[in-house]
Amino acid sequence: MDATDKKLMHFLQEDSTQTTKQLAIKANLSATATHERIKKLEREGIIEKYVAVVNRNKVQKGFVVFCHLKLVQHTKENVTTFEREVARLPEVLECYHVSGDYDYILKIYMANMEEYREFMVTKLTTLQHIGSTHSTFMIGEVKNTNIIAL
């Protein structure tokens, strides 16, 4: 991966709806060379997929929760079971296995506190092997990007 590939990836991360021609002009390449480079990045798995970023407030999901979880026990079976179950919850956008005071951090978008409470009571706390939870609520967003600096 060279500097030109990095430029193309940056342009695509900013706006993946740009045409090959638009990207070629920005990268100072021919359209064919640009197309081939992008296809190579896709084949190599460097570019995994293209997505639409949805404005969470416009779809009534502006209440952002970071839920910290501890498992009862850290056996391979408990970890595997929990991870499989939490991955099935559409409300959970991100789940990270972390070090420190908690075992996992979940990022969840909801409409409001009432919806989050219902999710906690009917879905999250019914998962096996959860010992405790601690929820933190977003007050304001300072930075939120999907662009990886290369």
Tab-separated table of C-alpha atoms in Angstrom:
chain	number	residue	atom	x	y	z
A	1	MET	CA	0.000	0.000	0.000
A	2	ASP	CA	1.549	3.259	-1.094
A	3	ALA	CA	0.744	6.952	-0.560
A	4	THR	CA	-1.710	6.978	-3.475
A	5	ASP	CA	-3.673	4.057	-2.033
A	6	LYS	CA	-3.804	5.896	1.290
A	7	LYS	CA	-5.136	9.019	-0.453
A	8	LEU	CA	-7.816	7.008	-2.210
A	9	MET	CA	-8.857	5.351	1.046
A	10	HIS	CA	-9.088	8.738	2.723
A	11	PHE	CA	-11.261	10.115	-0.089
A	12	LEU	CA	-13.506	7.045	0.083
A	13	GLN	CA	-13.802	7.290	3.863
A	14	GLU	CA	-14.931	10.901	3.496
A	15	ASP	CA	-17.522	10.026	0.835
A	16	SER	CA	-17.759	6.601	-0.751
A	17	THR	CA	-20.384	7.756	-3.251
A	18	GLN	CA	-17.767	9.589	-5.315
A	19	THR	CA	-17.361	8.270	-8.833
A	20	THR	CA	-14.143	6.705	-10.040
A	21	LYS	CA	-13.672	9.751	-12.230
A	22	GLN	CA	-13.987	12.132	-9.264
A	23	LEU	CA	-11.535	10.042	-7.231
A	24	ALA	CA	-9.109	9.879	-10.170
A	25	ILE	CA	-9.036	13.666	-10.468
A	26	LYS	CA	-8.397	14.065	-6.739
A	27	ALA	CA	-5.651	11.420	-6.752
A	28	ASN	CA	-4.128	12.653	-10.030
A	29	LEU	CA	-4.575	9.244	-11.697
A	30	SER	CA	-6.412	7.862	-14.688
A	31	ALA	CA	-9.891	6.457	-14.070
A	32	THR	CA	-8.647	2.970	-15.000
A	33	ALA	CA	-5.725	3.107	-12.561
A	34	THR	CA	-8.033	4.411	-9.835
A	35	HIS	CA	-10.556	1.638	-10.463
A	36	GLU	CA	-7.833	-1.038	-10.361
A	37	ARG	CA	-6.344	0.306	-7.129
A	38	ILE	CA	-9.746	0.360	-5.428
A	39	LYS	CA	-10.554	-3.162	-6.606
A	40	LYS	CA	-7.203	-4.369	-5.250
A	41	LEU	CA	-7.914	-2.742	-1.859
A	42	GLU	CA	-11.297	-4.484	-1.816
A	43	ARG	CA	-9.823	-7.890	-2.812
A	44	GLU	CA	-7.191	-7.613	-0.085
A	45	GLY	CA	-9.861	-6.856	2.501
A	46	ILE	CA	-8.443	-3.424	3.307
A	47	ILE	CA	-11.770	-1.956	2.200
A	48	GLU	CA	-14.363	-4.253	3.747
A	49	LYS	CA	-17.623	-2.605	2.695
A	50	TYR	CA	-19.414	0.640	1.914
A	51	VAL	CA	-22.162	1.906	4.213
A	52	ALA	CA	-24.570	4.793	4.684
A	53	VAL	CA	-24.075	6.770	7.900
A	54	VAL	CA	-27.528	7.444	9.339
A	55	ASN	CA	-28.279	10.510	11.462
A	56	ARG	CA	-29.377	8.845	14.708
A	57	ASN	CA	-31.397	11.881	15.810
A	58	LYS	CA	-33.524	11.802	12.657
A	59	VAL	CA	-34.451	8.165	13.294
A	60	GLN	CA	-35.291	8.737	16.972
A	61	LYS	CA	-32.154	7.056	18.337
A	62	GLY	CA	-30.402	10.091	19.834
A	63	PHE	CA	-30.061	8.692	23.372
A	64	VAL	CA	-26.562	7.169	23.441
A	65	VAL	CA	-25.593	4.699	26.160
A	66	PHE	CA	-22.236	3.163	27.001
A	67	CYS	CA	-22.959	0.082	29.069
A	68	HIS	CA	-20.086	-1.511	30.985
A	69	LEU	CA	-20.546	-5.194	31.816
A	70	LYS	CA	-18.874	-7.691	34.095
A	71	LEU	CA	-19.287	-11.407	33.610
A	72	VAL	CA	-19.880	-13.700	36.571
A	73	GLN	CA	-16.963	-15.915	35.546
A	74	HIS	CA	-14.393	-15.726	32.759
A	75	THR	CA	-14.558	-19.256	31.448
A	76	LYS	CA	-14.230	-19.840	27.725
A	77	GLU	CA	-17.818	-21.101	27.632
A	78	ASN	CA	-19.182	-17.992	29.412
A	79	VAL	CA	-17.262	-15.601	27.169
A	80	THR	CA	-18.295	-17.436	23.993
A	81	THR	CA	-21.947	-17.648	25.037
A	82	PHE	CA	-22.140	-13.991	26.062
A	83	GLU	CA	-20.458	-12.759	22.878
A	84	ARG	CA	-22.731	-14.854	20.674
A	85	GLU	CA	-25.855	-13.609	22.487
A	86	VAL	CA	-24.906	-9.921	22.572
A	87	ALA	CA	-24.002	-10.000	18.872
A	88	ARG	CA	-27.645	-10.903	18.148
A	89	LEU	CA	-29.022	-7.757	19.809
A	90	PRO	CA	-29.728	-5.181	17.081
A	91	GLU	CA	-29.789	-2.372	19.662
A	92	VAL	CA	-26.079	-2.957	20.399
A	93	LEU	CA	-24.055	-1.165	17.722
A	94	GLU	CA	-20.637	-1.967	19.164
A	95	CYS	CA	-19.300	-4.417	21.742
A	96	TYR	CA	-15.703	-4.483	22.920
A	97	HIS	CA	-13.977	-6.985	25.200
A	98	VAL	CA	-11.779	-4.736	27.352
A	99	SER	CA	-9.319	-4.805	30.220
A	100	GLY	CA	-9.813	-2.937	33.471
A	101	ASP	CA	-12.738	-2.794	35.873
A	102	TYR	CA	-15.229	-4.186	33.360
A	103	ASP	CA	-15.124	-7.005	30.839
A	104	TYR	CA	-17.152	-5.425	28.024
A	105	ILE	CA	-18.275	-2.021	26.826
A	106	LEU	CA	-21.398	-1.799	24.685
A	107	LYS	CA	-22.506	1.189	22.618
A	108	ILE	CA	-26.265	1.391	22.360
A	109	TYR	CA	-28.562	3.903	20.623
A	110	MET	CA	-32.086	4.347	21.990
A	111	ALA	CA	-34.927	6.836	21.682
A	112	ASN	CA	-34.928	7.723	25.383
A	113	MET	CA	-34.386	6.478	28.926
A	114	GLU	CA	-37.662	4.555	28.966
A	115	GLU	CA	-36.676	2.588	25.868
A	116	TYR	CA	-33.266	1.856	27.397
A	117	ARG	CA	-34.861	0.634	30.618
A	118	GLU	CA	-37.128	-1.701	28.639
A	119	PHE	CA	-34.101	-3.004	26.700
A	120	MET	CA	-32.188	-3.610	29.953
A	121	VAL	CA	-35.060	-5.424	31.651
A	122	THR	CA	-36.281	-7.530	28.730
A	123	LYS	CA	-33.126	-8.227	26.743
A	124	LEU	CA	-29.727	-7.314	28.143
A	125	THR	CA	-30.065	-8.582	31.705
A	126	THR	CA	-31.593	-11.829	30.444
A	127	LEU	CA	-28.290	-12.770	28.769
A	128	GLN	CA	-26.420	-15.554	30.491
A	129	HIS	CA	-23.349	-14.970	32.660
A	130	ILE	CA	-23.769	-11.202	33.293
A	131	GLY	CA	-22.634	-10.320	36.804
A	132	SER	CA	-23.208	-6.559	36.783
A	133	THR	CA	-23.805	-3.580	34.529
A	134	HIS	CA	-22.950	0.108	34.746
A	135	SER	CA	-24.504	2.550	32.292
A	136	THR	CA	-23.119	5.919	31.226
A	137	PHE	CA	-25.164	8.318	29.121
A	138	MET	CA	-23.816	10.721	26.515
A	139	ILE	CA	-24.263	14.397	27.376
A	140	GLY	CA	-22.785	15.765	24.161
A	141	GLU	CA	-20.810	14.529	21.199
A	142	VAL	CA	-17.346	16.050	20.770
A	143	LYS	CA	-16.062	13.828	17.962
A	144	ASN	CA	-17.555	10.910	16.082
A	145	THR	CA	-15.815	9.717	12.934
A	146	ASN	CA	-15.243	6.523	11.018
A	147	ILE	CA	-12.202	7.898	9.196
A	148	ILE	CA	-8.989	6.041	10.059
A	149	ALA	CA	-5.944	8.290	9.688
A	150	LEU	CA	-3.424	6.599	7.417
